[in-house]
Amino acid sequence: MSRSLSRRDLLAAGAAVGLTGITPVGRAQTSPNRGMPVAVSSGNGLRATAKAMELLRAKADGLDAAIAGVNIVEEDPNDMSVGYGGLPNERGVVELDSCVMHGPSYKAGAVAALQNIKTPSRVAKVVMDRTDHILLVGAGALEFARMHGFEEANLLTDAARKAWVKWKESLSKEDDYEEPPSGGAQDAPRPTGTITCLTLNEKFELSGVTTTSGLAYKIPGRVGDSPIIGAGLYVDNEVGAAGSTGRGEAVILSSGSRIVVENMRHGMTPEEACLDVLRRICRYTVDPKLLRAPERPNFEVNFYAVNKKGEFGGARIYKGGTFAVHDGTTNAMRPLAYLYERP
Ligand code: ASP
């Protein structure tokens, strides 16, 4: 299949950029590193990129390397946005979402609203390897994990339980709970967070994983973008890989990671590809309760991407974030490009 750009593609890409009239103020973050493996992750992923690179150098499969990277964060009780220690749903139950995608075999697996298993990314990989399906949810996903010998654990750490109790006690002055002694949490932003890890190996094969405990204190059963192929993750072995963190509903609505990859197919750098989808999200957000001002959402979305050539990039709506990259030589945090200064 030809990967060259048609005139129509070029015009469409140019129009998409021109229409918004927004000039990205973030610095370019792409950096070609031909022939070297690359691992790209979210701001909480520096240990993940280090681990993934160790395995890529040892010629491990790219997806196994990415999963081993995020497992460190899934199993870390101190990261309250992923796996064990993640913040629970509104009933105090930790529900985890994850998906994986393997470029060379064009296969994917996912689990959503999975309870009691510290490493949902590994269960997602087994869904990919051992079923004819892509996504298992809730009780069925847990039963499947048990069937494959995954150990069950209470995922609610004391710190996460205390944060949940504070949130619950702060919800209303009309209920029978006293206000928390340390003061209410009504105005505090709902904590969010997720980890994504994308890899490119020496054979130029792409893979990725995204894993999360999702939106803190969510309605039980709420599923965000993280286990949805095309939203929280997408890998096309001919083009590139992309993953996301942040408001899952906006990423699902925009088919975010899939469009980032399509943008790269049509010639954008990874960073431009991420910024383009963020612009669309800003334009299409019209619900007043989600806006600070026209085209200025009151939430954050981050995209991370790597292409087949080993160029990488990441971007978010508002200035301020970083992402982790091991470029084959150095493992470091890099600033995310962005659309707007924070108001
Ligand atoms: N994307 C995740 C979700 O919506 C949350 C996050 O990354 O903050 O479930």
PDB file of C-alpha atoms in Angstrom, residues 114-335:
ATOM      1  CA  LEU A 114     -11.839  -5.047  36.233  1.00  0.00           C
ATOM      2  CA  GLN A 115     -11.653  -5.469  40.023  1.00  0.00           C
ATOM      3  CA  ASN A 116      -9.074  -7.194  42.278  1.00  0.00           C
ATOM      4  CA  ILE A 117      -6.199  -7.608  39.780  1.00  0.00           C
ATOM      5  CA  LYS A 118      -3.166  -5.331  40.125  1.00  0.00           C
ATOM      6  CA  THR A 119      -2.032  -5.570  36.502  1.00  0.00           C
ATOM      7  CA  PRO A 120      -4.979  -5.181  34.105  1.00  0.00           C
ATOM      8  CA  SER A 121      -2.522  -4.664  31.225  1.00  0.00           C
ATOM      9  CA  ARG A 122      -1.374  -8.270  31.587  1.00  0.00           C
ATOM     10  CA  VAL A 123      -4.960  -9.499  31.569  1.00  0.00           C
ATOM     11  CA  ALA A 124      -5.575  -7.424  28.420  1.00  0.00           C
ATOM     12  CA  LYS A 125      -2.590  -9.172  26.809  1.00  0.00           C
ATOM     13  CA  VAL A 126      -4.060 -12.575  27.670  1.00  0.00           C
ATOM     14  CA  VAL A 127      -7.412 -11.493  26.176  1.00  0.00           C
ATOM     15  CA  MET A 128      -5.438 -10.685  23.016  1.00  0.00           C
ATOM     16  CA  ASP A 129      -3.480 -13.951  23.024  1.00  0.00           C
ATOM     17  CA  ARG A 130      -6.054 -16.449  24.241  1.00  0.00           C
ATOM     18  CA  THR A 131      -9.458 -15.329  22.964  1.00  0.00           C
ATOM     19  CA  ASP A 132     -11.060 -14.386  19.704  1.00  0.00           C
ATOM     20  CA  HIS A 133     -12.304 -11.152  21.330  1.00  0.00           C
ATOM     21  CA  ILE A 134     -10.903  -7.722  22.021  1.00  0.00           C
ATOM     22  CA  LEU A 135     -12.663  -6.448  25.172  1.00  0.00           C
ATOM     23  CA  LEU A 136     -13.862  -8.214  28.341  1.00  0.00           C
ATOM     24  CA  VAL A 137     -15.569  -6.221  31.102  1.00  0.00           C
ATOM     25  CA  GLY A 138     -16.505  -6.431  34.785  1.00  0.00           C
ATOM     26  CA  ALA A 139     -17.333  -9.830  36.275  1.00  0.00           C
ATOM     27  CA  GLY A 140     -16.509 -11.631  33.019  1.00  0.00           C
ATOM     28  CA  ALA A 141     -13.065 -10.028  32.881  1.00  0.00           C
ATOM     29  CA  LEU A 142     -12.376 -11.041  36.496  1.00  0.00           C
ATOM     30  CA  GLU A 143     -13.535 -14.600  35.875  1.00  0.00           C
ATOM     31  CA  PHE A 144     -11.256 -14.742  32.838  1.00  0.00           C
ATOM     32  CA  ALA A 145      -8.308 -13.435  34.885  1.00  0.00           C
ATOM     33  CA  ARG A 146      -8.959 -16.066  37.583  1.00  0.00           C
ATOM     34  CA  MET A 147      -9.108 -18.751  34.898  1.00  0.00           C
ATOM     35  CA  HIS A 148      -5.623 -17.722  33.786  1.00  0.00           C
ATOM     36  CA  GLY A 149      -4.211 -17.803  37.299  1.00  0.00           C
ATOM     37  CA  PHE A 150      -4.027 -14.094  38.095  1.00  0.00           C
ATOM     38  CA  GLU A 151      -3.759 -13.530  41.828  1.00  0.00           C
ATOM     39  CA  GLU A 152      -6.534 -11.482  43.450  1.00  0.00           C
ATOM     40  CA  ALA A 153      -5.821  -8.679  45.912  1.00  0.00           C
ATOM     41  CA  ASN A 154      -7.592  -5.839  47.671  1.00  0.00           C
ATOM     42  CA  LEU A 155      -6.557  -2.897  45.482  1.00  0.00           C
ATOM     43  CA  LEU A 156      -7.821  -0.196  47.871  1.00  0.00           C
ATOM     44  CA  THR A 157      -4.840   1.097  49.843  1.00  0.00           C
ATOM     45  CA  ASP A 158      -5.333   3.061  53.035  1.00  0.00           C
ATOM     46  CA  ALA A 159      -4.320   6.320  51.342  1.00  0.00           C
ATOM     47  CA  ALA A 160      -6.853   5.782  48.528  1.00  0.00           C
ATOM     48  CA  ARG A 161      -9.561   4.793  51.038  1.00  0.00           C
ATOM     49  CA  LYS A 162      -8.932   7.968  53.077  1.00  0.00           C
ATOM     50  CA  ALA A 163      -9.098  10.162  49.952  1.00  0.00           C
ATOM     51  CA  TRP A 164     -12.399   8.498  48.995  1.00  0.00           C
ATOM     52  CA  VAL A 165     -13.869   8.973  52.517  1.00  0.00           C
ATOM     53  CA  LYS A 166     -12.921  12.662  52.396  1.00  0.00           C
ATOM     54  CA  TRP A 167     -14.566  13.055  48.998  1.00  0.00           C
ATOM     55  CA  LYS A 168     -17.715  11.269  50.211  1.00  0.00           C
ATOM     56  CA  GLU A 169     -17.961  13.319  53.408  1.00  0.00           C
ATOM     57  CA  SER A 170     -17.561  16.527  51.406  1.00  0.00           C
ATOM     58  CA  LEU A 171     -20.309  15.821  48.888  1.00  0.00           C
ATOM     59  CA  SER A 172     -23.232  17.494  50.625  1.00  0.00           C
ATOM     60  CA  LYS A 173     -24.058  19.486  53.722  1.00  0.00           C
ATOM     61  CA  GLU A 174     -27.483  17.802  53.748  1.00  0.00           C
ATOM     62  CA  ASP A 175     -26.319  14.218  54.344  1.00  0.00           C
ATOM     63  CA  ASP A 176     -25.541  12.498  57.660  1.00  0.00           C
ATOM     64  CA  TYR A 177     -21.768  12.563  57.340  1.00  0.00           C
ATOM     65  CA  GLU A 178     -19.824  15.197  59.285  1.00  0.00           C
ATOM     66  CA  GLU A 179     -17.506  17.412  57.250  1.00  0.00           C
ATOM     67  CA  PRO A 180     -14.002  15.900  57.113  1.00  0.00           C
ATOM     68  CA  PRO A 181     -11.768  17.257  59.916  1.00  0.00           C
ATOM     69  CA  SER A 182      -9.221  18.565  57.417  1.00  0.00           C
ATOM     70  CA  GLY A 183     -11.872  20.589  55.538  1.00  0.00           C
ATOM     71  CA  GLY A 184     -14.085  19.861  52.561  1.00  0.00           C
ATOM     72  CA  ALA A 185     -12.870  18.603  49.201  1.00  0.00           C
ATOM     73  CA  GLN A 186     -15.797  19.879  47.099  1.00  0.00           C
ATOM     74  CA  ASP A 187     -13.750  22.404  45.170  1.00  0.00           C
ATOM     75  CA  ALA A 188     -10.693  20.240  44.680  1.00  0.00           C
ATOM     76  CA  PRO A 189     -10.417  18.983  41.085  1.00  0.00           C
ATOM     77  CA  ARG A 190     -11.226  15.266  40.747  1.00  0.00           C
ATOM     78  CA  PRO A 191      -7.836  13.570  40.516  1.00  0.00           C
ATOM     79  CA  THR A 192      -7.136  11.927  37.158  1.00  0.00           C
ATOM     80  CA  GLY A 193      -4.235   9.987  35.730  1.00  0.00           C
ATOM     81  CA  THR A 194      -3.283   7.040  33.602  1.00  0.00           C
ATOM     82  CA  ILE A 195      -0.125   5.585  32.097  1.00  0.00           C
ATOM     83  CA  THR A 196       0.471   4.867  28.457  1.00  0.00           C
ATOM     84  CA  CYS A 197       3.661   3.354  27.004  1.00  0.00           C
ATOM     85  CA  LEU A 198       4.482   3.101  23.295  1.00  0.00           C
ATOM     86  CA  THR A 199       7.463   1.250  21.869  1.00  0.00           C
ATOM     87  CA  LEU A 200       9.319   1.048  18.575  1.00  0.00           C
ATOM     88  CA  ASN A 201      11.896  -1.719  18.394  1.00  0.00           C
ATOM     89  CA  GLU A 202      14.966  -2.161  16.200  1.00  0.00           C
ATOM     90  CA  LYS A 203      12.844  -4.009  13.637  1.00  0.00           C
ATOM     91  CA  PHE A 204      10.665  -0.872  13.385  1.00  0.00           C
ATOM     92  CA  GLU A 205       7.749  -2.718  14.999  1.00  0.00           C
ATOM     93  CA  LEU A 206       5.297  -0.654  17.027  1.00  0.00           C
ATOM     94  CA  SER A 207       3.290  -1.609  20.119  1.00  0.00           C
ATOM     95  CA  GLY A 208       1.469   0.114  22.964  1.00  0.00           C
ATOM     96  CA  VAL A 209      -0.410  -0.191  26.223  1.00  0.00           C
ATOM     97  CA  THR A 210      -2.630   2.136  28.252  1.00  0.00           C
ATOM     98  CA  THR A 211      -3.747   1.365  31.812  1.00  0.00           C
ATOM     99  CA  THR A 212      -5.640   3.288  34.493  1.00  0.00           C
ATOM    100  CA  SER A 213      -7.952   3.294  37.491  1.00  0.00           C
ATOM    101  CA  GLY A 214      -9.874   5.939  35.549  1.00  0.00           C
ATOM    102  CA  LEU A 215     -11.736   8.945  36.840  1.00  0.00           C
ATOM    103  CA  ALA A 216     -11.654   9.054  40.633  1.00  0.00           C
ATOM    104  CA  TYR A 217     -15.018   8.362  42.338  1.00  0.00           C
ATOM    105  CA  LYS A 218     -16.662   7.510  39.015  1.00  0.00           C
ATOM    106  CA  ILE A 219     -20.116   5.984  38.727  1.00  0.00           C
ATOM    107  CA  PRO A 220     -19.597   2.214  39.068  1.00  0.00           C
ATOM    108  CA  GLY A 221     -19.229   0.732  35.606  1.00  0.00           C
ATOM    109  CA  ARG A 222     -18.098   3.997  34.020  1.00  0.00           C
ATOM    110  CA  VAL A 223     -15.461   3.216  31.408  1.00  0.00           C
ATOM    111  CA  GLY A 224     -13.187   5.888  29.969  1.00  0.00           C
ATOM    112  CA  ASP A 225     -10.954   5.929  26.923  1.00  0.00           C
ATOM    113  CA  SER A 226      -8.105   3.850  28.327  1.00  0.00           C
ATOM    114  CA  PRO A 227      -9.449   0.374  27.366  1.00  0.00           C
ATOM    115  CA  ILE A 228     -10.951   1.537  24.070  1.00  0.00           C
ATOM    116  CA  ILE A 229      -8.858   0.718  21.004  1.00  0.00           C
ATOM    117  CA  GLY A 230      -8.795   3.875  18.863  1.00  0.00           C
ATOM    118  CA  ALA A 231      -9.453   6.167  21.841  1.00  0.00           C
ATOM    119  CA  GLY A 232      -6.880   5.656  24.635  1.00  0.00           C
ATOM    120  CA  LEU A 233      -4.499   3.756  22.335  1.00  0.00           C
ATOM    121  CA  TYR A 234      -3.971   2.982  18.691  1.00  0.00           C
ATOM    122  CA  VAL A 235      -1.111   1.279  16.880  1.00  0.00           C
ATOM    123  CA  ASP A 236      -0.680   0.962  13.126  1.00  0.00           C
ATOM    124  CA  ASN A 237       2.523  -0.865  12.338  1.00  0.00           C
ATOM    125  CA  GLU A 238       2.829   0.913   8.975  1.00  0.00           C
ATOM    126  CA  VAL A 239       2.579   4.390  10.467  1.00  0.00           C
ATOM    127  CA  GLY A 240       2.902   4.917  14.217  1.00  0.00           C
ATOM    128  CA  ALA A 241       1.390   4.557  17.676  1.00  0.00           C
ATOM    129  CA  ALA A 242      -0.480   6.961  19.926  1.00  0.00           C
ATOM    130  CA  GLY A 243      -1.880   6.919  23.451  1.00  0.00           C
ATOM    131  CA  SER A 244      -3.716   9.348  25.676  1.00  0.00           C
ATOM    132  CA  THR A 245      -4.357  10.441  29.235  1.00  0.00           C
ATOM    133  CA  GLY A 246      -6.831  12.958  30.589  1.00  0.00           C
ATOM    134  CA  ARG A 247     -10.595  13.345  30.167  1.00  0.00           C
ATOM    135  CA  GLY A 248     -11.610  10.028  28.645  1.00  0.00           C
ATOM    136  CA  GLU A 249     -15.004  11.198  27.408  1.00  0.00           C
ATOM    137  CA  ALA A 250     -13.337  13.809  25.158  1.00  0.00           C
ATOM    138  CA  VAL A 251     -10.879  11.233  23.849  1.00  0.00           C
ATOM    139  CA  ILE A 252     -13.632   8.718  23.066  1.00  0.00           C
ATOM    140  CA  LEU A 253     -15.715  11.375  21.281  1.00  0.00           C
ATOM    141  CA  SER A 254     -12.769  12.383  19.113  1.00  0.00           C
ATOM    142  CA  SER A 255     -11.485   8.802  18.467  1.00  0.00           C
ATOM    143  CA  GLY A 256      -8.338  10.540  19.661  1.00  0.00           C
ATOM    144  CA  SER A 257      -5.452   8.095  19.338  1.00  0.00           C
ATOM    145  CA  ARG A 258      -6.749   6.728  16.051  1.00  0.00           C
ATOM    146  CA  ILE A 259      -6.903  10.214  14.559  1.00  0.00           C
ATOM    147  CA  VAL A 260      -3.408  11.028  15.839  1.00  0.00           C
ATOM    148  CA  VAL A 261      -2.148   7.979  13.930  1.00  0.00           C
ATOM    149  CA  GLU A 262      -4.157   8.937  10.820  1.00  0.00           C
ATOM    150  CA  ASN A 263      -2.670  12.434  10.999  1.00  0.00           C
ATOM    151  CA  MET A 264       0.806  10.898  11.005  1.00  0.00           C
ATOM    152  CA  ARG A 265      -0.179   8.733   8.019  1.00  0.00           C
ATOM    153  CA  HIS A 266      -1.004  11.940   6.163  1.00  0.00           C
ATOM    154  CA  GLY A 267       2.374  13.477   6.892  1.00  0.00           C
ATOM    155  CA  MET A 268       2.126  15.297  10.210  1.00  0.00           C
ATOM    156  CA  THR A 269       4.920  14.908  12.750  1.00  0.00           C
ATOM    157  CA  PRO A 270       3.851  13.135  15.962  1.00  0.00           C
ATOM    158  CA  GLU A 271       3.628  16.461  17.767  1.00  0.00           C
ATOM    159  CA  GLU A 272       1.563  18.151  15.043  1.00  0.00           C
ATOM    160  CA  ALA A 273      -0.679  15.087  14.929  1.00  0.00           C
ATOM    161  CA  CYS A 274      -1.365  15.356  18.665  1.00  0.00           C
ATOM    162  CA  LEU A 275      -1.961  19.127  18.540  1.00  0.00           C
ATOM    163  CA  ASP A 276      -4.423  18.757  15.664  1.00  0.00           C
ATOM    164  CA  VAL A 277      -6.663  16.395  17.653  1.00  0.00           C
ATOM    165  CA  LEU A 278      -6.461  18.665  20.695  1.00  0.00           C
ATOM    166  CA  ARG A 279      -7.630  21.588  18.534  1.00  0.00           C
ATOM    167  CA  ARG A 280     -10.582  19.529  17.361  1.00  0.00           C
ATOM    168  CA  ILE A 281     -11.458  18.635  20.950  1.00  0.00           C
ATOM    169  CA  CYS A 282     -11.386  22.324  21.888  1.00  0.00           C
ATOM    170  CA  ARG A 283     -13.575  23.297  18.916  1.00  0.00           C
ATOM    171  CA  TYR A 284     -16.111  20.545  19.470  1.00  0.00           C
ATOM    172  CA  THR A 285     -16.490  21.159  23.204  1.00  0.00           C
ATOM    173  CA  VAL A 286     -19.593  23.361  23.343  1.00  0.00           C
ATOM    174  CA  ASP A 287     -21.281  22.226  26.555  1.00  0.00           C
ATOM    175  CA  PRO A 288     -21.014  25.297  28.849  1.00  0.00           C
ATOM    176  CA  LYS A 289     -20.335  23.161  31.904  1.00  0.00           C
ATOM    177  CA  LEU A 290     -17.122  21.942  30.235  1.00  0.00           C
ATOM    178  CA  LEU A 291     -15.884  25.383  29.191  1.00  0.00           C
ATOM    179  CA  ARG A 292     -13.959  28.217  30.813  1.00  0.00           C
ATOM    180  CA  ALA A 293     -14.487  30.294  27.656  1.00  0.00           C
ATOM    181  CA  PRO A 294     -15.287  29.495  24.008  1.00  0.00           C
ATOM    182  CA  GLU A 295     -12.920  26.747  22.785  1.00  0.00           C
ATOM    183  CA  ARG A 296     -11.211  26.689  26.188  1.00  0.00           C
ATOM    184  CA  PRO A 297     -12.257  23.473  27.964  1.00  0.00           C
ATOM    185  CA  ASN A 298     -12.056  23.210  31.728  1.00  0.00           C
ATOM    186  CA  PHE A 299     -10.414  19.795  31.445  1.00  0.00           C
ATOM    187  CA  GLU A 300      -7.107  18.444  30.178  1.00  0.00           C
ATOM    188  CA  VAL A 301      -6.254  15.896  27.506  1.00  0.00           C
ATOM    189  CA  ASN A 302      -2.749  14.675  26.639  1.00  0.00           C
ATOM    190  CA  PHE A 303      -1.635  12.710  23.587  1.00  0.00           C
ATOM    191  CA  TYR A 304       1.682  10.919  23.086  1.00  0.00           C
ATOM    192  CA  ALA A 305       2.888   9.541  19.772  1.00  0.00           C
ATOM    193  CA  VAL A 306       5.768   7.852  17.999  1.00  0.00           C
ATOM    194  CA  ASN A 307       6.049   7.158  14.283  1.00  0.00           C
ATOM    195  CA  LYS A 308       7.665   4.395  12.269  1.00  0.00           C
ATOM    196  CA  LYS A 309      10.809   6.516  11.774  1.00  0.00           C
ATOM    197  CA  GLY A 310      11.362   6.859  15.519  1.00  0.00           C
ATOM    198  CA  GLU A 311      10.189  10.471  15.740  1.00  0.00           C
ATOM    199  CA  PHE A 312       8.100  11.137  18.827  1.00  0.00           C
ATOM    200  CA  GLY A 313       6.025  13.897  20.351  1.00  0.00           C
ATOM    201  CA  GLY A 314       3.450  14.716  22.966  1.00  0.00           C
ATOM    202  CA  ALA A 315       0.993  17.542  23.505  1.00  0.00           C
ATOM    203  CA  ARG A 316      -1.763  18.742  25.788  1.00  0.00           C
ATOM    204  CA  ILE A 317      -4.313  21.548  25.813  1.00  0.00           C
ATOM    205  CA  TYR A 318      -2.758  23.798  28.464  1.00  0.00           C
ATOM    206  CA  LYS A 319       0.886  24.569  29.149  1.00  0.00           C
ATOM    207  CA  GLY A 320       2.583  22.632  31.877  1.00  0.00           C
ATOM    208  CA  GLY A 321       2.985  18.900  31.402  1.00  0.00           C
ATOM    209  CA  THR A 322       5.877  16.615  30.657  1.00  0.00           C
ATOM    210  CA  PHE A 323       6.237  13.167  29.149  1.00  0.00           C
ATOM    211  CA  ALA A 324       8.845  10.438  29.416  1.00  0.00           C
ATOM    212  CA  VAL A 325      10.964   9.374  26.470  1.00  0.00           C
ATOM    213  CA  HIS A 326      13.812   6.922  26.147  1.00  0.00           C
ATOM    214  CA  ASP A 327      15.199   7.726  22.709  1.00  0.00           C
ATOM    215  CA  GLY A 328      17.638   4.807  22.655  1.00  0.00           C
ATOM    216  CA  THR A 329      20.362   6.907  24.238  1.00  0.00           C
ATOM    217  CA  THR A 330      18.824   8.936  27.045  1.00  0.00           C
ATOM    218  CA  ASN A 331      15.833   8.422  29.330  1.00  0.00           C
ATOM    219  CA  ALA A 332      14.392  11.838  30.204  1.00  0.00           C
ATOM    220  CA  MET A 333      11.288  13.907  30.849  1.00  0.00           C
ATOM    221  CA  ARG A 334      10.455  16.329  28.044  1.00  0.00           C
ATOM    222  CA  PRO A 335       7.993  19.226  27.936  1.00  0.00           C
TER     223      PRO A 335
END
